[in-house]
Amino acid sequence: MNKYLVFGHQNPDTDTIASAIVMSDYLTQLGHESEPVALGTPNDETQFMLNYFKLNAPRVVETVANETDRVALVDHNESQQSVADLKDVRVDYVVDHHKIGDFETAHPMYLRIEPVGCTATILYKMFNEKDLTISKEIAGAMVSAIISDTLLFKSPTCTQEDIDAAQALAKLADIDLEAYGLDFLRAGTNVASRSDSDILNADAKIFEMGPKTVRIGQVNVIGFDEILARKKDLVNLLEKERQDNNLVVSILVVTDILENDSIGFVVGDGAEGVQKAFDQSVVDNQFDLPGVVSRKTQIVPQLTEVFSQE
């Protein structure tokens, strides 16, 4: 058997990159040959984690069937978010914390999906269940993923399991959880040096919501002023990419990680649905999302409910 390639979703965030590294270490300790790979380059936040804990960024791949016949998926299970040739390989492992989408396999596999804030929280439990070694570097990757996905425990997706895991991992990683967490999150909020395309695409996912194909990107900031100054260009590019990819609706969610509020930009046939889902008016392609920080629990379910009825 070829070695396992382990990877997360397209446009990888910190949980995706970290969980691929961690899951690969898990498989290696169980006696398998394994390599973490990625379906995109790390963002600034993730690179901060990699640099801090002296971890190598997984190499970027576009296909996997040319290298292996078996893979392990982390932080996703929907085919439209995965590698293009997923159907050509056997999926032996899935570890995730999202809803189950169109996932289907021809063979039995290890499937672990739990309602926690981060995939790394599940992986931490898996390491403990097998009594495997958690190095400082692996602990650092896991705690960073938890901080990222829970916004340092402020997200409504955060559970007590996430907090307990992060506190234990912070000790293994030899970090001050609060101090490191703030520095780490701030590293991902610098949009001044980022292109419009990177802002739109660095953390974007596609969802099937009834008859509509909806793309939702998210970017973290500190304050909205800089993004609003670039709104016209961002909206124009959002519309161009929507048309180029034959999407019905495309949304960019901009989240202020200190204030725990968001705003959104929307293009396509979705303004009416957005207004209904969030009880917010869409004016000049923009709407408010007060108190909203989580795409998974505060945006996707609400839009899915509305769009699936159309």
Coordinates of N, CA and C in Angstrom, one line a residue, residues 110-275:
Y110 N -12.8 4.5 9.0 CA -12.8 5.2 10.3 C -13.5 6.5 10.1
L111 N -14.6 6.7 10.7 CA -15.3 8.0 10.5 C -15.6 8.6 11.9
R112 N -15.1 9.7 12.2 CA -15.3 10.4 13.5 C -15.6 11.8 13.3
I113 N -16.9 12.1 13.6 CA -17.4 13.5 13.5 C -18.0 13.8 14.9
E114 N -17.5 14.9 15.5 CA -18.1 15.2 16.8 C -18.5 16.7 16.8
P115 N -19.5 17.1 17.6 CA -19.9 18.5 17.7 C -19.1 19.3 18.6
V116 N -17.9 19.5 18.3 CA -16.9 20.4 19.0 C -16.5 21.5 18.2
G117 N -15.7 22.4 18.7 CA -15.3 23.6 18.0 C -14.2 23.4 17.0
C118 N -13.5 22.3 17.1 CA -12.3 22.2 16.3 C -11.9 20.7 16.1
T119 N -11.5 20.4 14.9 CA -11.0 19.0 14.6 C -9.9 18.6 15.5
A120 N -9.0 19.5 15.9 CA -7.8 19.2 16.7 C -8.3 18.7 18.1
T121 N -9.4 19.2 18.6 CA -9.9 18.7 19.8 C -10.2 17.2 19.8
I122 N -10.8 16.7 18.6 CA -11.0 15.3 18.4 C -9.7 14.5 18.3
L123 N -8.8 15.1 17.6 CA -7.5 14.4 17.5 C -6.8 14.3 18.8
Y124 N -6.9 15.3 19.7 CA -6.3 15.2 21.0 C -6.9 14.0 21.8
K125 N -8.2 13.8 21.7 CA -8.8 12.7 22.3 C -8.3 11.4 21.7
M126 N -8.1 11.3 20.4 CA -7.7 10.1 19.7 C -6.2 9.8 20.2
F127 N -5.4 10.8 20.3 CA -4.0 10.5 20.8 C -4.1 9.9 22.2
N128 N -4.9 10.5 23.1 CA -5.0 10.0 24.5 C -5.6 8.6 24.5
E129 N -6.5 8.3 23.7 CA -7.2 7.0 23.6 C -6.2 5.9 23.3
K130 N -5.2 6.2 22.4 CA -4.2 5.3 22.0 C -2.9 5.4 22.8
D131 N -2.9 6.3 23.8 CA -1.7 6.5 24.6 C -0.5 6.9 23.8
L132 N -0.7 7.7 22.8 CA 0.4 8.1 21.9 C 1.1 9.4 22.4
T133 N 2.3 9.5 22.0 CA 3.1 10.7 22.4 C 2.7 12.0 21.7
I134 N 2.5 13.0 22.5 CA 2.2 14.3 21.9 C 3.4 15.2 22.2
S135 N 4.2 15.5 21.1 CA 5.4 16.3 21.2 C 5.0 17.8 21.4
K136 N 5.9 18.6 21.8 CA 5.7 20.0 22.0 C 5.2 20.6 20.7
E137 N 5.8 20.2 19.5 CA 5.4 20.8 18.2 C 3.9 20.4 17.9
I138 N 3.6 19.1 18.1 CA 2.3 18.6 17.8 C 1.2 19.3 18.7
A139 N 1.6 19.4 20.0 CA 0.7 20.1 20.9 C 0.5 21.6 20.5
G140 N 1.6 22.2 20.0 CA 1.4 23.6 19.5 C 0.5 23.7 18.3
A141 N 0.6 22.7 17.4 CA -0.3 22.8 16.3 C -1.7 22.6 16.7
M142 N -2.0 21.7 17.6 CA -3.4 21.4 18.1 C -3.9 22.6 18.8
V143 N -3.2 23.2 19.8 CA -3.7 24.3 20.5 C -3.9 25.5 19.6
S144 N -3.1 25.7 18.6 CA -3.3 26.8 17.7 C -4.6 26.6 16.9
A145 N -4.8 25.4 16.5 CA -6.1 25.1 15.7 C -7.3 25.4 16.6
I146 N -7.2 25.0 17.9 CA -8.4 25.3 18.7 C -8.6 26.8 19.0
I147 N -7.5 27.5 19.2 CA -7.6 28.9 19.4 C -8.2 29.6 18.1
S148 N -7.8 29.1 16.9 CA -8.3 29.7 15.7 C -9.7 29.5 15.5
D149 N -10.1 28.2 15.6 CA -11.5 27.9 15.3 C -12.5 28.4 16.3
T150 N -12.1 28.6 17.6 CA -13.0 29.1 18.6 C -12.8 30.6 18.9
L151 N -11.9 31.2 18.2 CA -11.5 32.6 18.4 C -11.2 32.8 19.9
L152 N -10.3 32.0 20.4 CA -9.8 32.0 21.8 C -11.0 31.9 22.7
F153 N -11.9 30.9 22.4 CA -13.0 30.4 23.2 C -14.2 31.4 23.2
K154 N -14.2 32.4 22.2 CA -15.3 33.4 22.2 C -16.4 32.9 21.2
S155 N -16.1 32.0 20.3 CA -17.1 31.5 19.3 C -18.2 30.7 20.0
P156 N -19.4 30.8 19.5 CA -20.5 29.9 20.0 C -20.2 28.4 19.7
T157 N -19.3 28.1 18.8 CA -19.0 26.7 18.5 C -18.1 26.1 19.6
C158 N -17.5 26.9 20.5 CA -16.6 26.4 21.5 C -17.4 25.6 22.5
T159 N -16.8 24.5 22.9 CA -17.3 23.6 23.9 C -16.3 23.5 25.1
Q160 N -16.8 23.0 26.2 CA -15.9 22.7 27.3 C -14.8 21.8 27.0
E161 N -15.0 20.9 26.1 CA -14.0 19.9 25.6 C -12.9 20.7 24.9
D162 N -13.2 21.7 24.1 CA -12.2 22.5 23.4 C -11.3 23.2 24.4
I163 N -12.0 23.8 25.4 CA -11.3 24.6 26.4 C -10.3 23.7 27.2
D164 N -10.8 22.5 27.6 CA -10.0 21.6 28.4 C -8.8 21.1 27.6
A165 N -9.1 20.8 26.3 CA -8.0 20.3 25.5 C -6.9 21.4 25.3
A166 N -7.4 22.6 25.0 CA -6.5 23.7 24.8 C -5.6 24.0 26.0
Q167 N -6.2 23.9 27.2 CA -5.4 24.2 28.4 C -4.4 23.1 28.6
A168 N -4.7 21.9 28.4 CA -3.8 20.8 28.5 C -2.7 20.9 27.5
L169 N -3.1 21.2 26.3 CA -2.1 21.3 25.2 C -1.1 22.5 25.4
A170 N -1.7 23.6 25.9 CA -0.8 24.7 26.2 C 0.3 24.4 27.1
K171 N 0.1 23.6 28.1 CA 1.1 23.1 29.0 C 2.2 22.3 28.2
L172 N 1.7 21.4 27.4 CA 2.6 20.6 26.6 C 3.4 21.4 25.6
A173 N 2.8 22.4 25.1 CA 3.5 23.3 24.1 C 4.3 24.4 24.8
D174 N 4.2 24.5 26.1 CA 5.0 25.5 26.9 C 4.7 26.9 26.4
I175 N 3.4 27.2 26.4 CA 3.0 28.6 26.0 C 2.0 29.1 27.1
D176 N 1.9 30.5 27.1 CA 0.9 31.1 27.9 C -0.3 31.2 26.9
L177 N -1.4 30.6 27.3 CA -2.5 30.4 26.3 C -3.1 31.7 25.9
E178 N -3.3 32.7 26.8 CA -3.9 34.0 26.5 C -2.9 34.8 25.6
A179 N -1.7 34.9 26.1 CA -0.7 35.8 25.4 C -0.4 35.2 24.0
Y180 N -0.1 34.0 23.9 CA 0.1 33.4 22.6 C -1.1 33.5 21.7
G181 N -2.3 33.2 22.3 CA -3.5 33.2 21.5 C -3.8 34.6 20.8
L182 N -3.6 35.6 21.6 CA -3.8 37.0 21.0 C -2.8 37.3 19.9
D183 N -1.5 37.0 20.2 CA -0.5 37.3 19.2 C -0.8 36.5 17.9
F184 N -1.2 35.2 18.1 CA -1.5 34.3 17.0 C -2.7 34.8 16.2
L185 N -3.8 35.2 16.8 CA -5.0 35.7 16.1 C -4.7 37.0 15.4
R186 N -3.9 37.9 16.0 CA -3.6 39.2 15.4 C -2.8 39.0 14.1
A187 N -2.0 37.9 14.1 CA -1.2 37.6 12.9 C -2.1 37.4 11.6
G188 N -3.3 37.0 11.9 CA -4.2 36.7 10.7 C -5.1 37.9 10.3
T189 N -4.9 39.0 11.0 CA -5.8 40.1 10.8 C -5.2 41.2 9.9
N190 N -4.0 41.1 9.5 CA -3.3 42.1 8.7 C -3.7 42.0 7.3
V191 N -4.7 42.8 6.9 CA -5.2 42.7 5.5 C -4.5 43.8 4.6
A192 N -3.7 44.7 5.1 CA -3.1 45.7 4.3 C -2.2 45.2 3.2
S193 N -1.5 44.1 3.5 CA -0.5 43.6 2.5 C -1.2 42.5 1.7
R194 N -2.4 42.2 1.9 CA -3.1 41.1 1.1 C -3.9 41.6 -0.1
S195 N -3.8 40.9 -1.1 CA -4.6 41.2 -2.3 C -6.1 41.0 -2.1
D196 N -6.9 41.7 -3.0 CA -8.3 41.4 -2.9 C -8.7 40.0 -3.1
S197 N -8.0 39.3 -4.0 CA -8.3 37.9 -4.3 C -7.9 37.1 -3.1
D198 N -6.8 37.4 -2.4 CA -6.5 36.6 -1.2 C -7.5 36.8 -0.1
I199 N -8.0 38.0 0.1 CA -9.0 38.2 1.1 C -10.2 37.4 0.8
L200 N -10.6 37.4 -0.4 CA -11.9 36.7 -0.8 C -11.7 35.2 -0.8
N201 N -10.5 34.7 -1.1 CA -10.4 33.2 -1.3 C -9.6 32.5 -0.2
A202 N -8.9 33.2 0.7 CA -8.1 32.5 1.6 C -8.8 31.5 2.5
D203 N -10.1 31.9 2.9 CA -10.9 31.0 3.7 C -12.3 31.0 3.2
A204 N -12.5 30.3 2.0 CA -13.8 30.3 1.4 C -14.2 28.8 1.1
K205 N -15.5 28.6 1.3 CA -16.1 27.2 1.1 C -17.3 27.3 0.3
I206 N -17.6 26.3 -0.5 CA -18.8 26.2 -1.3 C -19.8 25.2 -0.6
F207 N -21.1 25.7 -0.6 CA -22.1 24.9 0.0 C -23.3 24.7 -1.0
E208 N -23.9 23.5 -1.0 CA -25.1 23.3 -1.7 C -26.3 23.5 -0.8
M209 N -27.1 24.5 -1.1 CA -28.2 24.9 -0.2 C -29.5 24.8 -1.1
G210 N -30.1 23.6 -1.1 CA -31.3 23.5 -1.9 C -30.9 23.7 -3.4
P211 N -31.6 24.5 -4.1 CA -31.2 24.8 -5.5 C -30.1 25.7 -5.7
K212 N -29.5 26.3 -4.7 CA -28.5 27.3 -4.8 C -27.1 26.8 -4.4
T213 N -26.1 27.1 -5.2 CA -24.7 26.9 -4.8 C -24.2 28.2 -4.3
V214 N -23.8 28.1 -3.0 CA -23.4 29.3 -2.3 C -22.0 29.2 -1.8
R215 N -21.2 30.3 -2.1 CA -19.8 30.4 -1.7 C -19.7 31.4 -0.6
I216 N -19.1 31.0 0.6 CA -19.0 31.9 1.7 C -17.5 31.9 2.1
G217 N -17.0 33.1 2.0 CA -15.6 33.3 2.5 C -15.7 34.1 3.8
Q218 N -14.6 34.0 4.5 CA -14.5 34.7 5.8 C -13.1 35.2 6.0
V219 N -13.0 36.5 6.5 CA -11.7 37.0 6.9 C -11.8 37.7 8.2
N220 N -10.8 37.5 9.0 CA -10.7 38.1 10.4 C -10.0 39.5 10.3
V221 N -10.5 40.5 11.0 CA -9.9 41.8 11.1 C -9.9 42.3 12.5
I222 N -9.3 43.4 12.7 CA -9.5 44.2 13.9 C -9.9 45.6 13.4
G223 N -11.2 45.8 13.5 CA -11.9 47.0 13.0 C -12.2 46.9 11.5
F224 N -13.3 47.5 11.0 CA -13.8 47.3 9.7 C -13.3 48.4 8.7
D225 N -12.7 49.5 9.2 CA -12.4 50.6 8.3 C -11.6 50.3 7.1
E226 N -10.6 49.4 7.2 CA -9.7 49.1 6.1 C -10.5 48.3 5.0
I227 N -11.3 47.4 5.5 CA -12.0 46.6 4.5 C -13.1 47.4 3.8
L228 N -13.7 48.3 4.6 CA -14.8 49.2 4.0 C -14.2 50.1 3.0
A229 N -12.9 50.5 3.2 CA -12.3 51.4 2.2 C -12.0 50.6 0.9
R230 N -11.9 49.3 1.0 CA -11.7 48.5 -0.2 C -13.0 47.8 -0.7
K231 N -14.1 48.2 -0.2 CA -15.4 47.5 -0.5 C -15.7 47.4 -2.0
K232 N -15.6 48.5 -2.7 CA -16.0 48.6 -4.1 C -15.2 47.5 -4.9
D233 N -13.9 47.5 -4.7 CA -13.0 46.5 -5.4 C -13.3 45.1 -5.0
L234 N -13.6 44.9 -3.7 CA -13.9 43.5 -3.2 C -15.2 43.0 -3.8
V235 N -16.2 43.9 -3.8 CA -17.5 43.5 -4.3 C -17.4 43.2 -5.8
N236 N -16.7 44.0 -6.6 CA -16.6 43.8 -8.0 C -15.9 42.5 -8.3
L237 N -14.8 42.2 -7.5 CA -14.1 40.9 -7.7 C -15.0 39.7 -7.2
L238 N -15.7 39.9 -6.2 CA -16.7 38.9 -5.7 C -17.7 38.5 -6.8
E239 N -18.2 39.5 -7.5 CA -19.1 39.3 -8.6 C -18.5 38.6 -9.8
K240 N -17.3 39.0 -10.1 CA -16.6 38.4 -11.2 C -16.3 36.9 -10.9
E241 N -15.8 36.6 -9.7 CA -15.5 35.2 -9.4 C -16.8 34.4 -9.3
R242 N -17.9 35.1 -8.9 CA -19.2 34.3 -8.8 C -19.6 33.9 -10.3
Q243 N -19.5 34.8 -11.2 CA -19.8 34.5 -12.6 C -18.9 33.5 -13.2
D244 N -17.6 33.7 -12.9 CA -16.6 32.8 -13.5 C -16.8 31.3 -13.0
N245 N -17.3 31.2 -11.8 CA -17.5 29.8 -11.2 C -18.9 29.3 -11.2
N246 N -19.8 30.1 -11.9 CA -21.2 29.7 -12.1 C -21.9 29.5 -10.7
L247 N -21.6 30.4 -9.8 CA -22.3 30.3 -8.5 C -23.5 31.2 -8.5
V248 N -24.5 30.8 -7.7 CA -25.7 31.5 -7.6 C -25.5 32.7 -6.6
V249 N -24.9 32.4 -5.5 CA -24.7 33.5 -4.5 C -23.2 33.4 -4.0
S250 N -22.6 34.5 -3.8 CA -21.3 34.6 -3.2 C -21.2 35.6 -2.1
I251 N -20.7 35.2 -0.9 CA -20.7 36.1 0.3 C -19.3 36.2 0.9
L252 N -18.9 37.3 1.3 CA -17.7 37.5 2.1 C -18.1 38.0 3.5
V253 N -17.8 37.3 4.5 CA -18.0 37.7 5.9 C -16.8 38.2 6.5
V254 N -16.9 39.4 7.0 CA -15.7 40.1 7.7 C -15.9 40.2 9.2
T255 N -15.1 39.5 9.9 CA -15.3 39.3 11.4 C -14.2 40.1 12.2
D256 N -14.7 41.0 13.1 CA -13.9 41.7 14.0 C -13.6 40.8 15.2
I257 N -12.4 40.3 15.4 CA -12.2 39.3 16.4 C -12.1 39.9 17.8
L258 N -12.0 41.2 17.9 CA -12.0 41.8 19.2 C -13.4 42.2 19.7
E259 N -14.2 42.7 18.7 CA -15.6 43.1 19.0 C -16.6 42.0 18.9
N260 N -16.2 40.8 18.3 CA -17.1 39.7 18.1 C -18.4 40.1 17.3
D261 N -18.2 40.9 16.2 CA -19.2 41.3 15.3 C -18.7 41.0 13.9
S262 N -19.6 41.0 13.0 CA -19.3 40.8 11.6 C -20.1 41.7 10.7
I263 N -19.6 41.9 9.5 CA -20.4 42.5 8.4 C -20.2 41.5 7.2
G264 N -21.1 41.7 6.2 CA -21.1 40.8 5.1 C -21.2 41.6 3.8
F265 N -20.6 41.1 2.7 CA -20.8 41.5 1.4 C -21.5 40.4 0.6
V266 N -22.5 40.7 -0.2 CA -23.2 39.6 -0.9 C -23.4 40.0 -2.4
V267 N -23.2 39.1 -3.3 CA -23.5 39.3 -4.7 C -24.3 38.1 -5.3
G268 N -25.0 38.4 -6.3 CA -25.8 37.3 -6.9 C -27.2 37.3 -6.4
D269 N -27.9 36.2 -6.7 CA -29.3 36.1 -6.4 C -29.5 35.6 -4.9
G270 N -29.1 36.5 -4.0 CA -29.1 36.1 -2.6 C -29.5 37.1 -1.6
A271 N -29.7 38.4 -2.1 CA -30.0 39.5 -1.1 C -31.2 39.2 -0.3
E272 N -32.3 38.8 -1.0 CA -33.6 38.6 -0.3 C -33.4 37.5 0.7
G273 N -32.7 36.4 0.4 CA -32.5 35.3 1.3 C -31.7 35.7 2.5
V274 N -30.7 36.5 2.3 CA -29.8 37.0 3.4 C -30.7 37.8 4.3
Q275 N -31.5 38.7 3.8 CA -32.4 39.6 4.6 C -33.3 38.7 5.5

